[in-house]
Amino acid sequence: MPAIAPTLPTDTLSPPLPDDEVLLSLGLGADSVYVAWRLLSDPVGHGLREDLSNLTVVTSMTGDEWSDTIDLSRRFLLPLLAEKGVRYVQVARGGRWDADGYVVLSDTRNPVDIEPTGPWTLSDELRASGTLPMYSGGKHVCSIKYKGWVIDNWAADHMAPGYRHIIGYDADETGRARKDSGFTTNGRRPWYPLIAWQMSRPEILAGLRRAFGVDWPKSYCVECPFPSVAASREAHLERARRLPSEAAMAVCLEWTAHALNPLTTLYAGGTSLAELLAEDGNQAALAAAEEQLASVLWTVVRVRRVLPAKRSRWCVDRHGPRCEKCVRTPGSVRCPACRELKRQQCPPAERSALCSDPERKGRVWRSVESIGLPRSRAAAAAMLRRAAGRRGLEVEEAAGVERVWLSRREEGFPTTEQFFVAVPNVVEDKAMPGFHSRWTAQVARRTGRAATDPRPAAAAAGRRESADRPDTTDTAAWRQPALV
Ligand SMILES: [Zn+2]
Ligand SMILES: [Zn+2]
């Protein structure tokens, strides 16, 4: 058994008092389900009221949870909550923007069903942007946005300050708990019972097996980038074999994101879900993905990226805002306090070639514009080849994706890339604000002359094509000057 981390605040390990309001964040996975089961089995022993009237259980639905987790919760957890009359609240993001708030999908002491999908899911967001959840730095960005944020906002409206907030971090997750204990918004006071009980995953799973007679699976989204790591990979692939059409959804997301960025794979280190499934012989999932891709309309898009150089260490040391102390010795190395100040760019007057590091990539700027109207997958592929032929360009086929390159990345940074590719017509046209001026400047650098036409291809084409004459403006859009 792991020792209790001495650095956790002691009150995060002590149970609530019967006068406390208690909120349990239930992720539907083994950890929090085990906590729920144990609290419900012995409320008084865990500082709750006998009738559980001071306990609220809340789940935020990402919309992309594996269905086996949902099914087990339906079968075993809901009857338990209903029998004990525990208030169970199901919430989700209300829409794409934070301003859309959250929606309550269900709020009852007699829950009869799980509502796994809200009006805007994580995969909705990924489809629209043509990207995948980020795994950089091990940060659970999507989990914060689709779970933590939703529950915090619901709690702010419904829980009195000082409430105890139960999170099911297990005894091996004290690092995450320590971080979480710092968030005290709305007077939230966390309680980490699994750490207090010194329960690690094997004991939790064994406990659930005793309670319900099943192996409780991990809760995570189908398109989660984390389960490729060795320990959970087997369970992940086994799940994909049982639920091929769900795995196929993630394959489609990966396919599109990869088409838009050849360096993208669902998992870190260039490991792709499609490859893992192929190695695993999961033809059912791959065939289902092909079917899903074939069932939607496609479009040809023009993808452009500006890949700037990262700000150099030298620049970080010298430029940017300065604190009271450092401002008196200009040109000196800034102190650590300066680096905490806002607006961390170098002042234009002090900017020099030394400010950027050509070896390291800075924040990437992307533009995606569709050319022409949506059409079938085959018709989009034909359009891509035809237009490439007219321009005398080659169609490159790589990892099952056909691209027509207008310019490729150079060695080092800054650099640019530009290509045409056919993708499912779910990706929204979008250029980040500030993209066009950066693109124009980079084209000027690459060509050694003033930039030609920074406008989006559709605007340059003059008009959108009409449905009855599908091919006319294709050529106009492609008559763009071949930028580099
Ligand atoms: Zn600088
Ligand atoms: Zn300073």
mmCIF file of N, CA, C and O in Angstrom, residues 315-367:
data_model
loop_
_atom_site.group_PDB
_atom_site.id
_atom_site.type_symbol
_atom_site.label_atom_id
_atom_site.label_comp_id
_atom_site.label_asym_id
_atom_site.label_seq_id
_atom_site.Cartn_x
_atom_site.Cartn_y
_atom_site.Cartn_z
ATOM 1 N N CYS A 315 16.153 36.147 -25.762
ATOM 2 C CA CYS A 315 15.115 37.172 -25.760
ATOM 3 C C CYS A 315 14.321 37.132 -24.450
ATOM 4 O O CYS A 315 14.047 38.173 -23.846
ATOM 5 N N VAL A 316 13.992 35.933 -24.015
ATOM 6 C CA VAL A 316 13.234 35.806 -22.760
ATOM 7 C C VAL A 316 14.027 36.421 -21.612
ATOM 8 O O VAL A 316 13.480 37.089 -20.740
ATOM 9 N N ASP A 317 15.351 36.212 -21.634
ATOM 10 C CA ASP A 317 16.206 36.763 -20.572
ATOM 11 C C ASP A 317 16.260 38.282 -20.579
ATOM 12 O O ASP A 317 16.376 38.905 -19.538
ATOM 13 N N ARG A 318 16.210 38.880 -21.787
ATOM 14 C CA ARG A 318 16.474 40.318 -21.865
ATOM 15 C C ARG A 318 15.272 41.188 -22.168
ATOM 16 O O ARG A 318 15.167 42.295 -21.673
ATOM 17 N N HIS A 319 14.358 40.655 -23.005
ATOM 18 C CA HIS A 319 13.252 41.494 -23.454
ATOM 19 C C HIS A 319 11.961 41.188 -22.705
ATOM 20 O O HIS A 319 11.906 40.266 -21.925
ATOM 21 N N GLY A 320 10.949 41.973 -23.007
ATOM 22 C CA GLY A 320 9.675 41.813 -22.317
ATOM 23 C C GLY A 320 9.591 42.784 -21.154
ATOM 24 O O GLY A 320 10.539 43.515 -20.884
ATOM 25 N N PRO A 321 8.442 42.791 -20.473
ATOM 26 C CA PRO A 321 8.267 43.767 -19.398
ATOM 27 C C PRO A 321 9.242 43.524 -18.248
ATOM 28 O O PRO A 321 9.710 42.396 -18.061
ATOM 29 N N ARG A 322 9.532 44.606 -17.542
ATOM 30 C CA ARG A 322 10.485 44.504 -16.430
ATOM 31 C C ARG A 322 9.853 44.972 -15.128
ATOM 32 O O ARG A 322 9.006 45.841 -15.123
ATOM 33 N N CYS A 323 10.281 44.369 -14.042
ATOM 34 C CA CYS A 323 9.787 44.798 -12.744
ATOM 35 C C CYS A 323 10.530 46.060 -12.317
ATOM 36 O O CYS A 323 11.505 46.463 -12.948
ATOM 37 N N GLU A 324 10.074 46.653 -11.241
ATOM 38 C CA GLU A 324 10.646 47.897 -10.704
ATOM 39 C C GLU A 324 12.171 47.814 -10.577
ATOM 40 O O GLU A 324 12.883 48.747 -10.914
ATOM 41 N N LYS A 325 12.625 46.671 -10.077
ATOM 42 C CA LYS A 325 14.049 46.511 -9.794
ATOM 43 C C LYS A 325 14.850 46.444 -11.107
ATOM 44 O O LYS A 325 15.848 47.121 -11.274
ATOM 45 N N CYS A 326 14.372 45.620 -12.061
ATOM 46 C CA CYS A 326 15.122 45.386 -13.293
ATOM 47 C C CYS A 326 15.075 46.578 -14.241
ATOM 48 O O CYS A 326 15.978 46.747 -15.062
ATOM 49 N N VAL A 327 14.042 47.390 -14.130
ATOM 50 C CA VAL A 327 13.886 48.484 -15.074
ATOM 51 C C VAL A 327 15.010 49.503 -14.912
ATOM 52 O O VAL A 327 15.357 50.229 -15.826
ATOM 53 N N ARG A 328 15.660 49.500 -13.743
ATOM 54 C CA ARG A 328 16.736 50.464 -13.475
ATOM 55 C C ARG A 328 18.045 50.062 -14.163
ATOM 56 O O ARG A 328 18.932 50.867 -14.314
ATOM 57 N N THR A 329 18.175 48.802 -14.533
ATOM 58 C CA THR A 329 19.397 48.382 -15.233
ATOM 59 C C THR A 329 19.039 47.787 -16.583
ATOM 60 O O THR A 329 19.019 46.564 -16.748
ATOM 61 N N PRO A 330 18.691 48.669 -17.553
ATOM 62 C CA PRO A 330 18.292 48.165 -18.866
ATOM 63 C C PRO A 330 19.429 47.373 -19.525
ATOM 64 O O PRO A 330 20.611 47.661 -19.287
ATOM 65 N N GLY A 331 19.074 46.383 -20.303
ATOM 66 C CA GLY A 331 20.086 45.551 -20.950
ATOM 67 C C GLY A 331 20.522 44.395 -20.087
ATOM 68 O O GLY A 331 21.162 43.467 -20.559
ATOM 69 N N SER A 332 20.175 44.432 -18.808
ATOM 70 C CA SER A 332 20.562 43.351 -17.908
ATOM 71 C C SER A 332 19.645 42.147 -18.128
ATOM 72 O O SER A 332 18.640 42.240 -18.818
ATOM 73 N N VAL A 333 19.992 41.037 -17.516
ATOM 74 C CA VAL A 333 19.127 39.863 -17.564
ATOM 75 C C VAL A 333 17.957 40.102 -16.611
ATOM 76 O O VAL A 333 18.152 40.564 -15.490
ATOM 77 N N ARG A 334 16.737 39.806 -17.064
ATOM 78 C CA ARG A 334 15.567 40.041 -16.222
ATOM 79 C C ARG A 334 15.483 39.017 -15.083
ATOM 80 O O ARG A 334 15.907 37.873 -15.237
ATOM 81 N N CYS A 335 14.921 39.462 -13.981
ATOM 82 C CA CYS A 335 14.780 38.547 -12.839
ATOM 83 C C CYS A 335 13.554 37.640 -13.047
ATOM 84 O O CYS A 335 12.710 37.922 -13.892
ATOM 85 N N PRO A 336 13.422 36.547 -12.286
ATOM 86 C CA PRO A 336 12.277 35.637 -12.462
ATOM 87 C C PRO A 336 10.927 36.350 -12.320
ATOM 88 O O PRO A 336 9.957 35.973 -12.983
ATOM 89 N N ALA A 337 10.859 37.370 -11.461
ATOM 90 C CA ALA A 337 9.585 38.084 -11.261
ATOM 91 C C ALA A 337 9.117 38.741 -12.558
ATOM 92 O O ALA A 337 7.918 38.785 -12.844
ATOM 93 N N CYS A 338 10.065 39.248 -13.356
ATOM 94 C CA CYS A 338 9.710 39.888 -14.625
ATOM 95 C C CYS A 338 8.950 38.920 -15.530
ATOM 96 O O CYS A 338 8.066 39.316 -16.262
ATOM 97 N N ARG A 339 9.335 37.662 -15.486
ATOM 98 C CA ARG A 339 8.770 36.679 -16.423
ATOM 99 C C ARG A 339 7.346 36.308 -16.066
ATOM 100 O O ARG A 339 6.659 35.631 -16.814
ATOM 101 N N GLU A 340 6.914 36.722 -14.888
ATOM 102 C CA GLU A 340 5.533 36.484 -14.478
ATOM 103 C C GLU A 340 4.631 37.620 -14.956
ATOM 104 O O GLU A 340 3.410 37.512 -14.900
ATOM 105 N N LEU A 341 5.228 38.726 -15.402
ATOM 106 C CA LEU A 341 4.421 39.885 -15.805
ATOM 107 C C LEU A 341 3.674 39.597 -17.099
ATOM 108 O O LEU A 341 4.027 38.688 -17.847
ATOM 109 N N LYS A 342 2.622 40.373 -17.343
ATOM 110 C CA LYS A 342 1.841 40.169 -18.562
ATOM 111 C C LYS A 342 2.577 40.739 -19.778
ATOM 112 O O LYS A 342 3.528 41.482 -19.627
ATOM 113 N N ARG A 343 2.080 40.420 -20.985
ATOM 114 C CA ARG A 343 2.639 40.902 -22.252
ATOM 115 C C ARG A 343 4.118 40.540 -22.388
ATOM 116 O O ARG A 343 4.994 41.395 -22.363
ATOM 117 N N GLN A 344 4.348 39.252 -22.539
ATOM 118 C CA GLN A 344 5.724 38.760 -22.565
ATOM 119 C C GLN A 344 6.376 38.800 -23.956
ATOM 120 O O GLN A 344 7.192 37.951 -24.273
ATOM 121 N N GLN A 345 6.010 39.770 -24.806
ATOM 122 C CA GLN A 345 6.762 39.895 -26.056
ATOM 123 C C GLN A 345 7.886 40.930 -25.860
ATOM 124 O O GLN A 345 7.842 41.734 -24.932
ATOM 125 N N CYS A 346 8.838 40.904 -26.800
ATOM 126 C CA CYS A 346 9.872 41.930 -26.698
ATOM 127 C C CYS A 346 9.341 43.226 -27.321
ATOM 128 O O CYS A 346 8.565 43.182 -28.273
ATOM 129 N N PRO A 347 9.746 44.375 -26.783
ATOM 130 C CA PRO A 347 9.314 45.650 -27.371
ATOM 131 C C PRO A 347 9.863 45.757 -28.791
ATOM 132 O O PRO A 347 11.024 45.392 -29.018
ATOM 133 N N PRO A 348 9.051 46.209 -29.773
ATOM 134 C CA PRO A 348 9.479 46.242 -31.178
ATOM 135 C C PRO A 348 10.839 46.916 -31.372
ATOM 136 O O PRO A 348 11.658 46.462 -32.182
ATOM 137 N N ALA A 349 11.102 47.968 -30.609
ATOM 138 C CA ALA A 349 12.357 48.705 -30.785
ATOM 139 C C ALA A 349 13.569 47.845 -30.432
ATOM 140 O O ALA A 349 14.669 48.068 -30.931
ATOM 141 N N GLU A 350 13.364 46.875 -29.542
ATOM 142 C CA GLU A 350 14.506 46.067 -29.094
ATOM 143 C C GLU A 350 14.627 44.758 -29.869
ATOM 144 O O GLU A 350 15.547 43.975 -29.668
ATOM 145 N N ARG A 351 13.653 44.500 -30.756
ATOM 146 C CA ARG A 351 13.622 43.204 -31.435
ATOM 147 C C ARG A 351 14.833 43.040 -32.371
ATOM 148 O O ARG A 351 15.201 43.978 -33.071
ATOM 149 N N SER A 352 15.411 41.868 -32.354
ATOM 150 C CA SER A 352 16.522 41.601 -33.269
ATOM 151 C C SER A 352 16.440 40.150 -33.708
ATOM 152 O O SER A 352 15.604 39.395 -33.229
ATOM 153 N N ALA A 353 17.351 39.766 -34.607
ATOM 154 C CA ALA A 353 17.365 38.385 -35.110
ATOM 155 C C ALA A 353 17.598 37.404 -33.972
ATOM 156 O O ALA A 353 17.172 36.250 -34.039
ATOM 157 N N LEU A 354 18.251 37.869 -32.921
ATOM 158 C CA LEU A 354 18.552 36.977 -31.796
ATOM 159 C C LEU A 354 17.309 36.606 -30.998
ATOM 160 O O LEU A 354 17.335 35.707 -30.173
ATOM 161 N N CYS A 355 16.221 37.360 -31.237
ATOM 162 C CA CYS A 355 15.004 37.137 -30.442
ATOM 163 C C CYS A 355 14.309 35.820 -30.750
ATOM 164 O O CYS A 355 13.499 35.347 -29.964
ATOM 165 N N SER A 356 14.561 35.256 -31.926
ATOM 166 C CA SER A 356 13.898 33.993 -32.233
ATOM 167 C C SER A 356 14.922 32.874 -32.402
ATOM 168 O O SER A 356 16.061 33.112 -32.791
ATOM 169 N N ASP A 357 14.477 31.686 -32.112
ATOM 170 C CA ASP A 357 15.342 30.511 -32.170
ATOM 171 C C ASP A 357 14.937 29.675 -33.386
ATOM 172 O O ASP A 357 13.906 28.997 -33.348
ATOM 173 N N PRO A 358 15.729 29.706 -34.460
ATOM 174 C CA PRO A 358 15.335 29.024 -35.698
ATOM 175 C C PRO A 358 15.259 27.503 -35.565
ATOM 176 O O PRO A 358 14.730 26.826 -36.439
ATOM 177 N N GLU A 359 15.767 26.968 -34.462
ATOM 178 C CA GLU A 359 15.729 25.522 -34.264
ATOM 179 C C GLU A 359 14.397 25.062 -33.677
ATOM 180 O O GLU A 359 14.067 23.881 -33.740
ATOM 181 N N ARG A 360 13.692 25.998 -33.051
ATOM 182 C CA ARG A 360 12.479 25.591 -32.321
ATOM 183 C C ARG A 360 11.244 26.247 -32.892
ATOM 184 O O ARG A 360 11.241 27.422 -33.229
ATOM 185 N N LYS A 361 10.154 25.445 -32.975
ATOM 186 C CA LYS A 361 8.898 25.894 -33.567
ATOM 187 C C LYS A 361 8.089 26.682 -32.549
ATOM 188 O O LYS A 361 7.925 26.258 -31.413
ATOM 189 N N GLY A 362 7.595 27.830 -32.990
ATOM 190 C CA GLY A 362 6.712 28.617 -32.127
ATOM 191 C C GLY A 362 5.265 28.213 -32.330
ATOM 192 O O GLY A 362 4.970 27.144 -32.872
ATOM 193 N N ARG A 363 4.351 29.061 -31.942
ATOM 194 C CA ARG A 363 2.922 28.775 -32.065
ATOM 195 C C ARG A 363 2.513 28.790 -33.538
ATOM 196 O O ARG A 363 2.764 29.760 -34.244
ATOM 197 N N VAL A 364 1.897 27.722 -33.981
ATOM 198 C CA VAL A 364 1.568 27.572 -35.401
ATOM 199 C C VAL A 364 0.278 28.313 -35.743
ATOM 200 O O VAL A 364 -0.672 28.328 -34.965
ATOM 201 N N TRP A 365 0.251 28.954 -36.932
ATOM 202 C CA TRP A 365 -0.940 29.633 -37.434
ATOM 203 C C TRP A 365 -1.469 28.832 -38.610
ATOM 204 O O TRP A 365 -0.718 28.507 -39.519
ATOM 205 N N ARG A 366 -2.784 28.526 -38.576
ATOM 206 C CA ARG A 366 -3.339 27.649 -39.595
ATOM 207 C C ARG A 366 -4.526 28.300 -40.270
ATOM 208 O O ARG A 366 -5.281 29.039 -39.648
ATOM 209 N N SER A 367 -4.677 28.030 -41.560
ATOM 210 C CA SER A 367 -5.859 28.436 -42.292
ATOM 211 C C SER A 367 -6.381 27.235 -43.066
ATOM 212 O O SER A 367 -5.614 26.526 -43.710
#
